Short mmCIF file of C-alpha atoms in Angstrom, two decimals:
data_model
loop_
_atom_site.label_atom_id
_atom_site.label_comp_id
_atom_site.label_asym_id
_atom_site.label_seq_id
_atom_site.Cartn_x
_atom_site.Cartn_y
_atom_site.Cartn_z
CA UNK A 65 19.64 -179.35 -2.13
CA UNK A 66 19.08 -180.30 1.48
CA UNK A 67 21.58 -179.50 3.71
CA UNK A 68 22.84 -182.51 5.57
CA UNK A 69 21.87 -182.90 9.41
CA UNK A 70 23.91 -181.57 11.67
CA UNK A 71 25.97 -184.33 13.60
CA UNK A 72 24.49 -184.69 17.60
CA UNK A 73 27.65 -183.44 19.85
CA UNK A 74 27.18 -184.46 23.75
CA UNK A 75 28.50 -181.00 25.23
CA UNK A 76 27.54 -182.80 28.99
CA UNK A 77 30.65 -184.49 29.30
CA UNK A 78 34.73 -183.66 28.31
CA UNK A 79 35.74 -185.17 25.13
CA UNK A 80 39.29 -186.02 24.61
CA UNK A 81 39.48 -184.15 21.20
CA UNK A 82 38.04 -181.27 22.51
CA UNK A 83 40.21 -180.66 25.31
CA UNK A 84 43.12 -181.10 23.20
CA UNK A 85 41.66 -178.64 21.05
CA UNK A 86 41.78 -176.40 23.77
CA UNK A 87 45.59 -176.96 24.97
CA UNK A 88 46.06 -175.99 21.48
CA UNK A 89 44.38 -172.84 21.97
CA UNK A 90 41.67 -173.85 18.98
CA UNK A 91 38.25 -172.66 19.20
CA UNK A 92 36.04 -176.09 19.23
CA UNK A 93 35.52 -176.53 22.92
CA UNK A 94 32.90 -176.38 24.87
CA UNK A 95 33.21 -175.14 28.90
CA UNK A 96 32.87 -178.75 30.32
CA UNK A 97 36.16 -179.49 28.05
CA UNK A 98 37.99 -176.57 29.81
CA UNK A 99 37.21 -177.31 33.22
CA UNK A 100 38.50 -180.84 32.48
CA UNK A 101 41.32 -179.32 30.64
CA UNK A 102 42.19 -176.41 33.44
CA UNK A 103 41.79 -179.53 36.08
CA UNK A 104 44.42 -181.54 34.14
CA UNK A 105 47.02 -178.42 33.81
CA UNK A 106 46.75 -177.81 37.92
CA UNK A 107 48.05 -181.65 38.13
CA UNK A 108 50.37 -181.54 35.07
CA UNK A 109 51.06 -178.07 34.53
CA UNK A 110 53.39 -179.07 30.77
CA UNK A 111 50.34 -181.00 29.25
CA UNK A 112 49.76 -177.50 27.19
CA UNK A 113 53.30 -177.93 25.95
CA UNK A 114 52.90 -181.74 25.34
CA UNK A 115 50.10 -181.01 22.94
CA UNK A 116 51.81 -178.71 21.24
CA UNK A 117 55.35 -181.37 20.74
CA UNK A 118 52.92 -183.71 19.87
CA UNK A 119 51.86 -181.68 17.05
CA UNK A 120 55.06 -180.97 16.31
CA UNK A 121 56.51 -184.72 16.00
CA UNK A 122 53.29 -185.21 13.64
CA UNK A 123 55.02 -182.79 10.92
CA UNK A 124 58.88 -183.83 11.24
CA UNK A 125 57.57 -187.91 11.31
CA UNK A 126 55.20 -187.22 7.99
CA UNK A 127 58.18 -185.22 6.65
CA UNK A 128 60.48 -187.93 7.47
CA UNK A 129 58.18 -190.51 5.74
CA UNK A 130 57.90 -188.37 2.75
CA UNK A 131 61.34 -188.31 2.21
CA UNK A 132 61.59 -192.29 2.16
CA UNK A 133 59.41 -192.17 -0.59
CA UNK A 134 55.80 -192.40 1.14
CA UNK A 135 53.08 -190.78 -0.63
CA UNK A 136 50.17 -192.27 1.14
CA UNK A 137 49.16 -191.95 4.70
CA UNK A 138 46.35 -193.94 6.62
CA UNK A 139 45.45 -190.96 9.57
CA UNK A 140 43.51 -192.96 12.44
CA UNK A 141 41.69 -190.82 14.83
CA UNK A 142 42.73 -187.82 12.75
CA UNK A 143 41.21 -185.09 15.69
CA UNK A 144 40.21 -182.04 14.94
CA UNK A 145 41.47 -180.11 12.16
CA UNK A 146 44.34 -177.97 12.84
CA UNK A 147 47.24 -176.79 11.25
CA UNK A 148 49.76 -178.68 9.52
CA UNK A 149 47.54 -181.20 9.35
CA UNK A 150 49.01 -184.71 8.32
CA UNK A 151 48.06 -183.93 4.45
CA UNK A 152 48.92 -180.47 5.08
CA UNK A 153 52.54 -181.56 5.54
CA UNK A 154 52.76 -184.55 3.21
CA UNK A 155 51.36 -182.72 0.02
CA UNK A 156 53.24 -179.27 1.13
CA UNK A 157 56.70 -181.37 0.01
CA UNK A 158 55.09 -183.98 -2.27
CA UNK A 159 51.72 -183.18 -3.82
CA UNK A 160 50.80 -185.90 -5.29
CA UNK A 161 50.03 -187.83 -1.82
CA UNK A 162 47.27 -189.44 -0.78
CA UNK A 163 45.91 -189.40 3.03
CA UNK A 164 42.64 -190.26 4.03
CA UNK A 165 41.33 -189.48 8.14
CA UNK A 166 39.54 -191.60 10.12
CA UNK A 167 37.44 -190.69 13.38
CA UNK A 168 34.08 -190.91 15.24
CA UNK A 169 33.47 -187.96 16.94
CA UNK A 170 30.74 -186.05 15.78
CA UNK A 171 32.38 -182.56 16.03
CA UNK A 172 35.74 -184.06 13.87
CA UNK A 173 33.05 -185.03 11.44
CA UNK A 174 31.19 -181.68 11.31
CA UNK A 175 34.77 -180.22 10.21
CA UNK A 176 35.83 -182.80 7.94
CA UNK A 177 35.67 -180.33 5.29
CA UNK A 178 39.05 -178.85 6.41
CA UNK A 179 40.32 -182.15 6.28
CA UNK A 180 39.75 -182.47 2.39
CA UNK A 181 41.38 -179.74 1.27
CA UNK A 182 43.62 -181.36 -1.36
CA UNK A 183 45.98 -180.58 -3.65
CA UNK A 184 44.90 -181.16 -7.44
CA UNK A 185 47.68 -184.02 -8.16
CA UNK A 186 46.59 -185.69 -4.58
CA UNK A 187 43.86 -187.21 -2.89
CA UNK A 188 42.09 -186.66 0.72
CA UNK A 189 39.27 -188.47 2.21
CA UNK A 190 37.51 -189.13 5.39
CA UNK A 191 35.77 -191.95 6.98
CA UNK A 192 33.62 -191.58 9.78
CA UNK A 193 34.30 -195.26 11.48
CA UNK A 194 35.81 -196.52 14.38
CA UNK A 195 39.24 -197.40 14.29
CA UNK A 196 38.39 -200.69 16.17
CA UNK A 197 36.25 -201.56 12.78
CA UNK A 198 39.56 -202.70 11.27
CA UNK A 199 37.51 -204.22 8.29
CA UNK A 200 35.69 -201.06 7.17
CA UNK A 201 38.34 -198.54 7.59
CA UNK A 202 40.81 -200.44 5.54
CA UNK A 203 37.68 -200.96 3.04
CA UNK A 204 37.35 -197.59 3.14
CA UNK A 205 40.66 -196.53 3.06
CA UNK A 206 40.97 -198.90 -0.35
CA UNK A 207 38.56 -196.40 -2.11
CA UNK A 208 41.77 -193.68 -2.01
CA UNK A 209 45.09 -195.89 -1.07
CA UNK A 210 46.58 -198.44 -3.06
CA UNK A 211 47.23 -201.17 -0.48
CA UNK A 212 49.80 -202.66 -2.81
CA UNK A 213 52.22 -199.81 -2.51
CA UNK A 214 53.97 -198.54 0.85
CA UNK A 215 51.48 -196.30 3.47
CA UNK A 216 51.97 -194.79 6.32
CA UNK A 217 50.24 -195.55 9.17
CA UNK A 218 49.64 -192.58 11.82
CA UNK A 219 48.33 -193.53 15.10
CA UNK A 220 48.35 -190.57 17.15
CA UNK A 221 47.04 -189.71 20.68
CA UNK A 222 44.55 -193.00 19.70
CA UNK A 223 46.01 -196.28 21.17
CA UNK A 224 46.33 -194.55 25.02
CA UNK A 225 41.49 -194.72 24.41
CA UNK A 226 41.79 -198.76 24.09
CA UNK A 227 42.43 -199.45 28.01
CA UNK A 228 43.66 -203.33 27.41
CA UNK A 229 47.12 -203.81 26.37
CA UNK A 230 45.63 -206.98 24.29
CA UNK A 231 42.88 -205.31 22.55
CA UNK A 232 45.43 -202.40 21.42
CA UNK A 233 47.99 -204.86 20.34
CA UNK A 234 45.74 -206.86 18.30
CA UNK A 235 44.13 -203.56 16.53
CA UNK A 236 47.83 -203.09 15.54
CA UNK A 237 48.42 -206.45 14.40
CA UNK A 238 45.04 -206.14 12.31
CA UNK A 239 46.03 -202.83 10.90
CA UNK A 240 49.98 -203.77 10.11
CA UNK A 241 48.83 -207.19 7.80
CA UNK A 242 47.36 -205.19 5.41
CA UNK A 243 50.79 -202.99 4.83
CA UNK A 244 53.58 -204.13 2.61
CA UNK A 245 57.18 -204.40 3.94
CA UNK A 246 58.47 -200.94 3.26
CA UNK A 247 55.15 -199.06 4.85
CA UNK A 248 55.44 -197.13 8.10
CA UNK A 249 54.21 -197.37 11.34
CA UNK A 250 54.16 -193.87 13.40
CA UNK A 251 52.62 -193.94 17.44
CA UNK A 252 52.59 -191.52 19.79
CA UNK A 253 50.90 -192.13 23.21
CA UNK A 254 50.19 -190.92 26.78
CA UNK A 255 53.17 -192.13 28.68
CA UNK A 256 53.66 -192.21 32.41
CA UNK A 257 56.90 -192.79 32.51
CA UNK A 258 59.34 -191.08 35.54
CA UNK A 259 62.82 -189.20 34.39
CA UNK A 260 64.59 -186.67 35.57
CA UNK A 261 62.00 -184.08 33.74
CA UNK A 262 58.98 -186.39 34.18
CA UNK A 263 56.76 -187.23 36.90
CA UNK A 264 54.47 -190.41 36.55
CA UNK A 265 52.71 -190.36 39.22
CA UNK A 266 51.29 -186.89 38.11
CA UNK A 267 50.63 -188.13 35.05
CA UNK A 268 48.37 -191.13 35.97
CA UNK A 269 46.48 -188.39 38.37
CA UNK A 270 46.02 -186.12 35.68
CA UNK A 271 44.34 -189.29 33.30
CA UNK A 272 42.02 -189.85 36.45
CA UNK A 273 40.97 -186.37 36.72
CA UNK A 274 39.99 -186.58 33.28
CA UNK A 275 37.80 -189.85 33.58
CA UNK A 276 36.12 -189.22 37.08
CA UNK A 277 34.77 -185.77 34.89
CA UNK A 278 33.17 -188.40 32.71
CA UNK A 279 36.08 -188.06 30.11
CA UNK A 280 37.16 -190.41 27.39
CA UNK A 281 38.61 -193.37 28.76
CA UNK A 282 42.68 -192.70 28.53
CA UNK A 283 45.43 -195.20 29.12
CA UNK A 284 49.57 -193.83 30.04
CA UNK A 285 51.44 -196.90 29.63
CA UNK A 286 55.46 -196.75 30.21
CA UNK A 287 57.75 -196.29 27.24
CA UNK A 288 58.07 -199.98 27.19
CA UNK A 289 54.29 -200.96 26.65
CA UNK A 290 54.51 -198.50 23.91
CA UNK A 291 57.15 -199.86 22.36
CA UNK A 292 55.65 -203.50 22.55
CA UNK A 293 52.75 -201.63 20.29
CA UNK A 294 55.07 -201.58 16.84
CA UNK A 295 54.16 -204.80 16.16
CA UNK A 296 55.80 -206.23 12.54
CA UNK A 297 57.84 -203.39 12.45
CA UNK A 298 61.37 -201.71 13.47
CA UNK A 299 61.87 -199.08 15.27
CA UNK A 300 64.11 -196.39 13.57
CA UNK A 301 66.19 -194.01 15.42
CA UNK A 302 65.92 -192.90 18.46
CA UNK A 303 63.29 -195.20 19.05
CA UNK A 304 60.28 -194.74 21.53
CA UNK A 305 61.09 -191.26 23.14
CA UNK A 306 59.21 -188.31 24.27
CA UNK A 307 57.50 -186.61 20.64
CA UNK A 308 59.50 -183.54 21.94
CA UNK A 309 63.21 -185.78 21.58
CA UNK A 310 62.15 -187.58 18.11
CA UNK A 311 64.68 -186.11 15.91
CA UNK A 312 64.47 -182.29 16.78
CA UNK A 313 65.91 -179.55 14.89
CA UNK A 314 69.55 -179.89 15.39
CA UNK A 315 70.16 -176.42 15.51
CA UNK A 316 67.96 -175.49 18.12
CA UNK A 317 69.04 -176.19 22.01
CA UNK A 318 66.51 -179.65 22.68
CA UNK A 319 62.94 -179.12 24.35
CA UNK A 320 62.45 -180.65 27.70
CA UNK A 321 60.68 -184.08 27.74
CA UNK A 322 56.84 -183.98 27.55
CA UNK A 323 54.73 -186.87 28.80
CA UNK A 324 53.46 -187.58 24.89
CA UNK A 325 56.19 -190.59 23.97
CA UNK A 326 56.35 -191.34 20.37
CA UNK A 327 57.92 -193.58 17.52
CA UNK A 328 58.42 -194.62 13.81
CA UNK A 329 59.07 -198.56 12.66
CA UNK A 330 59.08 -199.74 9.34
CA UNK A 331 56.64 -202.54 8.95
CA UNK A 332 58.90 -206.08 7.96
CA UNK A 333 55.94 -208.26 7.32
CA UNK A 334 56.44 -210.24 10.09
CA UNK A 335 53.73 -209.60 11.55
#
């Protein structure tokens, strides 16, 4: 049997994936994505740490979902494997979820393998699409989730790519209609917002010192703009706050604020 073609992966330029990959401390990198990623930590020295709370908030909000009954999960630009991946979580506390991950960069798609790793009473799939394709992911997505029942919607480190606040609204919108009242909606997202822990302004430097490189187009927008993003659903508690304040361990003194904000609604169907 013929061995499928390897996918083409542009090593000239950073690659958003890539250099997260690298803050991780993972292994798929190439030395353009370091520079970029070194260049960003001299500006934001945390953004290491961010990575790392955004991971975090990616287990406790599947967790959380799992234990409202969810047991099928919609991953758009899923990233590179990792661990404690979204189905990782899910299937760890209920294994008969469902998850399929959707993404466009070659290198995500030349490890999707890790990404199908399911559990014998579950499901996993990937789609290689982009998430703007609204029509063929959810077509593809039908193939392994039963659009009837409750899903759970994870848009991760993906809405901060679509520059216009209009275009990333409307993917939403697109994406939320096809969920019945009693899915989930989880974001997080670049955020540029200024606190007592957080510095904006270093922030938006950091996002242009990724794109003069030649990087993927990134977006901050202020906790606000990402709230106005979870559209035909409610926010639970604590709302839109940094991933590393989205209901922590209580037992464990709180982690400072990271410039990754994040949230979880419950879709209404008034969208």
């Amino acid at each position: 049997m013929a061995k499928e073609p390897r996918p083409e992966i542009d090593t000239s330029a950073p690659q958003s994936a890539r250099i997260w990959d690298y803050w991780l401390g993972g292994r798929e990198n190439y030395p353009v994505d370091r520079e970029a990623g070194d260049a960003v930590l001299r500006v934001l020295p945390g953004i290491a740490d961010s990575a790392q709370q955004d991971r975090a908030f990616l287990g406790r909000a599947v967790r959380f979902l799992v234990t409202t009954g969810i047991r099928q999960f919609l991953d758009l630009g899923s990233g590179l494997p990792t661990v404690d991946n979204t189905h990782d979580v899910a299937q760890r506390i209920a294994p008969s979820s469902r998850i399929v991950y959707v993404d466009n960069d070659p290198l995500v798609l030349s490890h999707a393998r890790a990404l199908l790793h399911s559990t014998p009473q579950g499901a996993c799939d990937y789609i290689e699409a982009d998430i703007r394709d609204t029509d063929d992911v959810l077509a593809g997505a039908a193939r392994t989730l039963d659009f009837e029942r409750p899903v759970g919607l994870m848009l991760l480190g993906v809405l901060n790519h679509i520059l216009d606040d209009t275009e990333a609204e409307e993917l939403v919108r697109r994406l939320v209609r096809r969920l019945v009242p009693g899915s989930y909606l989880v974001i997080s997202h670049t955020c540029d917002a200024t606190t007592e822990e957080l510095d904006g302004a270093a922030m938006r430097r950091a996002v242009r010192e990724v794109m003069d490189r030649g990087g993927t187009p990134i977006r901050a927008r202020s906790p606000e703009q990402i709230e106005k993003l979870f559209l035909g659903a409610r926010l639970v508690e604590p709302g839109v706050v940094s991933c590393s304040r989205w209901r922590p361990d209580p037992n464990r003194p709180p982690d400072a604020e990271v410039p990754h904000f994040s949230g979880v609604g419950i879709v209404t169907g008034d969208s």
